[in-house]
Tab-separated table of C-alpha atoms and ligand atoms in Angstrom:
chain	number	residue	atom	x	y	z
H	943	MET	CA	13.280	6.641	24.164
H	944	ASN	CA	12.082	10.119	23.422
H	945	THR	CA	11.075	10.449	19.674
H	946	THR	CA	9.592	12.251	16.615
H	947	SER	CA	8.806	11.674	13.217
H	948	ALA	CA	8.012	13.880	10.456
H	949	TYR	CA	6.606	13.195	7.076
H	950	LEU	CA	8.545	14.300	4.051
H	951	THR	CA	8.335	14.458	0.487
H	952	VAL	CA	10.943	14.427	-1.444
H	953	ARG	CA	11.115	15.529	-5.320
H	954	GLY	CA	8.151	13.066	-5.022
H	955	ILE	CA	9.471	10.549	-3.215
H	956	ASP	CA	7.379	9.943	0.295
H	957	ILE	CA	10.223	9.839	3.685
H	958	ASP	CA	9.354	8.785	7.233
H	959	VAL	CA	11.973	10.541	9.111
H	960	ILE	CA	12.557	9.431	12.764
H	961	TYR	CA	14.677	11.626	14.762
H	962	LYS	CA	16.320	10.042	18.365
H	963	ASP	CA	19.073	10.087	20.691
H	964	ILE	CA	20.974	8.587	17.854
H	965	LYS	CA	24.950	9.693	16.308
H	966	ASN	CA	24.810	9.411	12.105
H	967	LEU	CA	21.595	10.033	10.247
H	968	HIS	CA	20.235	6.330	8.520
H	969	ILE	CA	19.355	6.438	5.132
H	970	GLY	CA	17.043	2.714	4.340
H	971	VAL	CA	14.466	1.970	1.550
H	972	TYR	CA	12.523	-0.654	2.492
H	973	PRO	CA	10.540	-3.787	0.832
H	974	PRO	CA	8.030	-4.127	-0.782
H	975	LEU	CA	6.878	-0.904	-2.050
H	976	GLY	CA	10.135	0.944	-1.972
H	977	ARG	CA	9.454	3.826	1.324
H	978	VAL	CA	12.128	5.115	2.732
H	979	ARG	CA	12.676	5.935	6.378
H	980	VAL	CA	14.841	7.698	8.001
H	981	ALA	CA	16.469	8.094	11.360
H	982	ALA	CA	17.745	11.125	12.186
H	983	PRO	CA	19.643	12.586	15.739
H	984	GLU	CA	17.875	15.163	17.224
H	985	ARG	CA	19.922	17.832	16.984
H	986	LEU	CA	18.937	17.794	12.361
H	987	ASN	CA	15.477	19.278	11.941
H	988	ASP	CA	13.397	18.956	7.864
H	989	GLU	CA	15.109	20.766	6.107
H	990	HIS	CA	19.232	19.249	7.448
H	991	VAL	CA	16.918	15.843	6.294
H	992	ARG	CA	16.088	16.663	2.905
H	993	LEU	CA	19.076	17.977	1.706
H	994	ALA	CA	20.436	14.429	2.975
H	995	VAL	CA	18.348	12.842	0.969
H	996	VAL	CA	18.780	15.165	-2.206
H	997	GLN	CA	22.250	14.313	-1.605
H	998	ARG	CA	21.646	10.919	-1.953
H	999	LEU	CA	18.297	10.570	-4.078
H	1000	PRO	CA	20.728	8.352	-6.776
H	1001	TRP	CA	21.285	5.951	-4.313
H	1002	ILE	CA	17.908	5.544	-2.880
H	1003	LYS	CA	15.954	5.708	-6.495
H	1004	LYS	CA	17.758	2.819	-7.301
H	1005	ARG	CA	17.723	0.920	-4.645
H	1006	ARG	CA	13.678	1.486	-5.624
H	1007	GLN	CA	14.323	0.273	-8.848
H	1008	GLU	CA	15.860	-2.594	-7.411
H	1009	LEU	CA	13.233	-3.279	-5.176
H	1010	PHE	CA	10.533	-3.034	-8.507
H	1011	ALA	CA	12.164	-5.340	-10.491
H	1012	VAL	CA	12.011	-8.092	-7.541
H	1013	THR	CA	8.541	-7.807	-7.334
H	1014	ARG	CA	8.050	-7.882	-10.950
H	1015	LEU	CA	10.744	-11.051	-11.580
H	1016	SER	CA	8.686	-13.071	-8.844
H	1017	HIS	CA	5.857	-14.770	-10.097
H	1018	ARG	CA	2.422	-15.833	-9.396
H	1019	GLU	CA	2.384	-19.789	-10.227
H	1020	MET	CA	-2.350	-19.741	-9.320
H	1021	VAL	CA	-1.348	-23.060	-8.334
H	1022	THR	CA	-3.595	-25.467	-5.159
H	1023	GLY	CA	-1.010	-24.661	-2.587
H	1024	GLU	CA	-0.052	-21.425	-3.073
H	1025	SER	CA	-1.153	-18.480	-0.302
H	1026	HIS	CA	-2.998	-15.669	-0.907
H	1027	PHE	CA	-3.767	-12.787	0.958
H	1028	VAL	CA	-7.164	-11.180	1.542
H	1029	TRP	CA	-8.185	-8.599	3.263
H	1030	GLY	CA	-5.595	-9.243	5.692
H	1031	ILE	CA	-5.733	-12.816	6.393
H	1032	ARG	CA	-3.421	-16.020	4.477
H	1033	LEU	CA	-5.876	-18.181	2.259
H	1034	ARG	CA	-4.919	-21.724	0.560
H	1035	LEU	CA	-5.639	-21.715	-3.267
H	1036	LYS	CA	-7.685	-24.262	-4.337
H	1037	VAL	CA	-7.268	-24.157	-7.727
H	1038	ILE	CA	-10.677	-26.571	-9.520
H	1039	GLU	CA	-10.730	-26.759	-12.903
H	1040	ARG	CA	-13.880	-27.294	-14.515
H	1041	PRO	CA	-16.226	-26.388	-17.342
H	1042	GLY	CA	-17.400	-22.589	-17.062
H	1043	ARG	CA	-16.683	-18.829	-16.607
H	1044	GLY	CA	-14.191	-18.428	-14.048
H	1045	HIS	CA	-14.762	-17.638	-10.333
H	1046	VAL	CA	-13.407	-16.893	-7.326
H	1047	GLU	CA	-14.850	-18.243	-3.575
H	1048	VAL	CA	-13.669	-18.273	-0.169
H	1049	ASP	CA	-14.582	-21.114	2.001
H	1050	ARG	CA	-13.095	-21.359	5.089
H	1051	GLU	CA	-9.476	-20.757	5.204
H	1052	ARG	CA	-9.395	-21.736	1.257
H	1053	LEU	CA	-9.445	-19.251	-1.573
H	1054	LEU	CA	-11.335	-21.077	-4.797
H	1055	LEU	CA	-10.449	-20.735	-8.224
H	1056	TYR	CA	-12.317	-22.390	-10.395
H	1057	VAL	CA	-11.007	-22.535	-14.084
H	1058	ALA	CA	-11.975	-23.996	-17.303
H	1059	ASP	CA	-9.146	-26.821	-18.101
H	1060	GLY	CA	-5.730	-25.429	-19.902
H	1061	THR	CA	-6.065	-21.844	-17.993
H	1062	SER	CA	-3.525	-19.973	-18.191
H	1063	THR	CA	-1.313	-18.734	-15.319
H	1064	GLU	CA	-2.428	-14.919	-16.335
H	1065	SER	CA	-5.710	-16.038	-17.405
H	1066	ARG	CA	-6.272	-16.973	-13.325
H	1067	LEU	CA	-4.474	-14.651	-11.985
H	1068	ASP	CA	-6.879	-11.910	-14.248
H	1069	ILE	CA	-9.757	-13.531	-12.655
H	1070	LEU	CA	-8.738	-13.465	-9.030
H	1071	GLN	CA	-7.696	-9.822	-9.364
H	1072	GLN	CA	-10.986	-8.874	-11.133
H	1073	TRP	CA	-12.566	-10.635	-7.555
H	1074	GLN	CA	-9.946	-8.479	-6.260
H	1075	ARG	CA	-11.272	-4.950	-7.858
H	1076	GLN	CA	-15.008	-6.819	-6.630
H	1077	GLN	CA	-13.837	-6.749	-3.414
H	1078	LEU	CA	-12.442	-2.548	-3.041
H	1079	ARG	CA	-15.433	-1.920	-5.238
H	1080	ALA	CA	-17.670	-3.441	-2.884
H	1081	ARG	CA	-16.120	-1.919	0.484
H	1082	ILE	CA	-14.682	1.654	-0.557
H	1083	PRO	CA	-18.229	3.784	-1.426
H	1084	MET	CA	-18.637	2.601	2.670
H	1085	LEU	CA	-15.526	4.488	3.481
H	1086	VAL	CA	-15.888	7.591	1.338
H	1087	ALA	CA	-19.835	7.686	2.631
H	1088	LYS	CA	-18.211	7.735	6.210
H	1089	TRP	CA	-15.278	10.336	5.565
H	1090	GLU	CA	-16.869	12.969	3.579
H	1091	PRO	CA	-18.432	14.614	6.232
H	1092	ILE	CA	-15.731	14.138	8.822
H	1093	VAL	CA	-13.135	15.462	5.939
H	1094	GLY	CA	-14.808	18.396	4.672
H	1095	ARG	CA	-14.647	17.274	0.982
H	1096	GLU	CA	-16.239	15.293	-1.129
H	1097	VAL	CA	-14.665	12.737	-3.832
H	1098	PRO	CA	-16.763	12.942	-7.112
H	1099	ARG	CA	-14.084	9.951	-8.625
H	1100	TRP	CA	-12.571	7.704	-7.987
H	1101	SER	CA	-11.113	4.193	-9.797
H	1102	ILE	CA	-8.984	1.000	-8.488
H	1103	ARG	CA	-5.243	0.558	-10.319
H	1104	ARG	CA	-2.340	-1.520	-10.270
H	1105	MET	CA	-0.117	0.353	-8.841
H	1106	LYS	CA	3.473	-0.359	-8.127
H	1107	THR	CA	5.235	2.070	-6.163
H	1108	LYS	CA	2.256	3.260	-4.632
H	1109	TRP	CA	-1.001	2.467	-2.387
H	1110	GLY	CA	-3.337	5.503	-3.389
H	1111	SER	CA	-2.712	8.541	-5.234
H	1112	CYS	CA	-5.496	11.540	-6.155
H	1113	ASN	CA	-5.701	14.630	-8.271
H	1114	ARG	CA	-6.374	17.450	-5.605
H	1115	GLN	CA	-8.282	19.354	-9.047
H	1116	THR	CA	-11.068	17.079	-9.750
H	1117	GLY	CA	-10.325	15.438	-6.201
H	1118	HIS	CA	-10.362	11.884	-8.939
H	1119	MET	CA	-8.777	8.849	-6.756
H	1120	TRP	CA	-6.432	5.875	-7.213
H	1121	PHE	CA	-6.286	3.399	-5.041
H	1122	ASN	CA	-4.133	-0.249	-5.293
H	1123	LEU	CA	-5.647	-3.160	-5.939
H	1124	GLU	CA	-2.995	-4.839	-3.753
H	1125	LEU	CA	-4.687	-3.229	-1.028
H	1126	ALA	CA	-7.741	-5.813	-1.471
H	1127	ALA	CA	-4.464	-7.948	0.452
H	1128	LYS	CA	-4.221	-6.257	3.507
H	1129	HIS	CA	-6.709	-6.066	6.691
H	1130	PRO	CA	-9.264	-3.513	6.197
H	1131	ASP	CA	-8.217	-0.857	8.151
H	1132	CYS	CA	-5.163	-0.451	5.763
H	1133	LEU	CA	-7.665	0.372	2.607
H	1134	GLU	CA	-9.502	2.936	5.149
H	1135	TYR	CA	-6.080	5.014	5.666
H	1136	ILE	CA	-5.911	5.036	2.495
H	1137	VAL	CA	-8.887	6.411	1.686
H	1138	VAL	CA	-8.520	8.869	4.415
H	1139	HIS	CA	-5.048	9.923	4.068
H	1140	GLU	CA	-5.724	10.472	-0.661
H	1141	MET	CA	-8.905	12.905	0.906
H	1142	THR	CA	-6.729	14.611	3.470
H	1143	HIS	CA	-4.477	15.756	0.425
H	1144	LEU	CA	-7.522	17.411	-0.651
H	1145	LEU	CA	-7.227	20.153	1.855
H	1146	GLU	CA	-3.171	19.534	1.779
H	1147	ARG	CA	-0.934	18.463	-0.777
H	1148	ASN	CA	2.373	18.076	0.952
H	1149	HIS	CA	2.652	15.871	3.896
H	1150	GLY	CA	4.235	18.037	6.555
H	1151	GLU	CA	3.077	19.392	9.311
H	1152	ARG	CA	-0.747	20.537	8.996
H	1153	PHE	CA	-0.769	17.019	6.767
H	1154	THR	CA	0.100	15.267	10.019
H	1155	THR	CA	-2.094	16.947	12.421
H	1156	LEU	CA	-5.136	16.637	10.263
H	1157	MET	CA	-3.919	12.839	9.886
H	1158	ASP	CA	-3.679	13.091	13.779
H	1159	LYS	CA	-7.259	14.046	14.033
H	1160	PHE	CA	-8.988	12.225	11.711
H	1161	MET	CA	-7.715	8.692	12.247
H	1162	PRO	CA	-4.824	9.277	15.806
H	1163	ASN	CA	-3.634	5.497	15.242
H	1164	TRP	CA	-3.256	5.657	11.332
H	1165	ARG	CA	0.977	5.419	11.895
H	1166	ALA	CA	0.856	1.701	13.370
H	1167	THR	CA	-1.784	1.304	10.657
H	1168	ARG	CA	0.034	2.907	7.596
H	1169	ASP	CA	3.883	-0.110	9.352
H	1170	ARG	CA	0.956	-2.736	9.411
H	1171	LEU	CA	0.265	-1.433	5.860
H	1172	ASN	CA	4.513	-1.620	5.050
H	1173	ALA	CA	5.780	-4.183	7.026
H	1174	ALA	CA	3.596	-7.245	5.924
H	1175	PRO	CA	4.717	-8.757	1.644
H	1176	LEU	CA	3.143	-7.187	-0.855
H	1177	GLY	CA	0.241	-9.802	-2.000
H	1178	HIS	CA	2.218	-13.558	-1.886
H	1179	GLN	CA	3.424	-15.829	-0.491
H	1180	THR	CA	4.273	-19.632	-0.351
H	1181	TRP	CA	2.829	-22.373	1.936
H	1182	ASP	CA	5.293	-23.330	3.758
H	1183	GLY	CA	6.275	-20.389	4.860
H	1184	GLY	CA	9.256	-18.921	2.145
H	1185	THR	CA	8.184	-15.037	0.880
H	1186	THR	CA	9.087	-15.322	-3.027
H	1187	GLU	CA	8.391	-11.273	-2.908
C	1426	ZN	ZN1	0.543	11.022	-0.031
């Protein structure tokens, strides 16, 4: 089937659009981050789609809120046997209680979490997240250095934070970028894609044709990486395969 795609932003919400040989326009909101995808008949254009999205904005917002609520409610128990993703690889958590400062190690397919006796779930999660932060901090400088000459813009400052709705963001005035902590759970290509995506925003604010053209030039396979980023569950699954988020 012949399809074309577009990438719109409507009232701050990113919208993926695919035009194909169908009769009716379909809007979907997908977990875990509430990405909005529109399948539209070929006879329509971006403005039609924008209008349709605006009309259904209350429904889209409600659906996104429901998804975020699910993500918030699902809790990690941080006990042995749970699985956690590290750079796109599923590792089995093993909690080792022993005195001393909490830390994390990777031993082949196991994620070893060393904690003192009686450490709370929150503190365990905190130790893991500190470690994830270190993982990202170790990798981001290389990516920024690699892409600055290609994109032709500098990234004066970047930070890592937890974000519920975005993988990354940037302030176009200052060039300051933020990366979602959860990227440490994703394949390294996903982090690189977000770095390039945010850097491309230094050249173009919107997700319009110019943005897409620049992304195609910088990273021809960006769509596949974006889909990979959004297809996988966010963060956490139980080891027996049941998804909890
Ligand atoms: Zn963007």
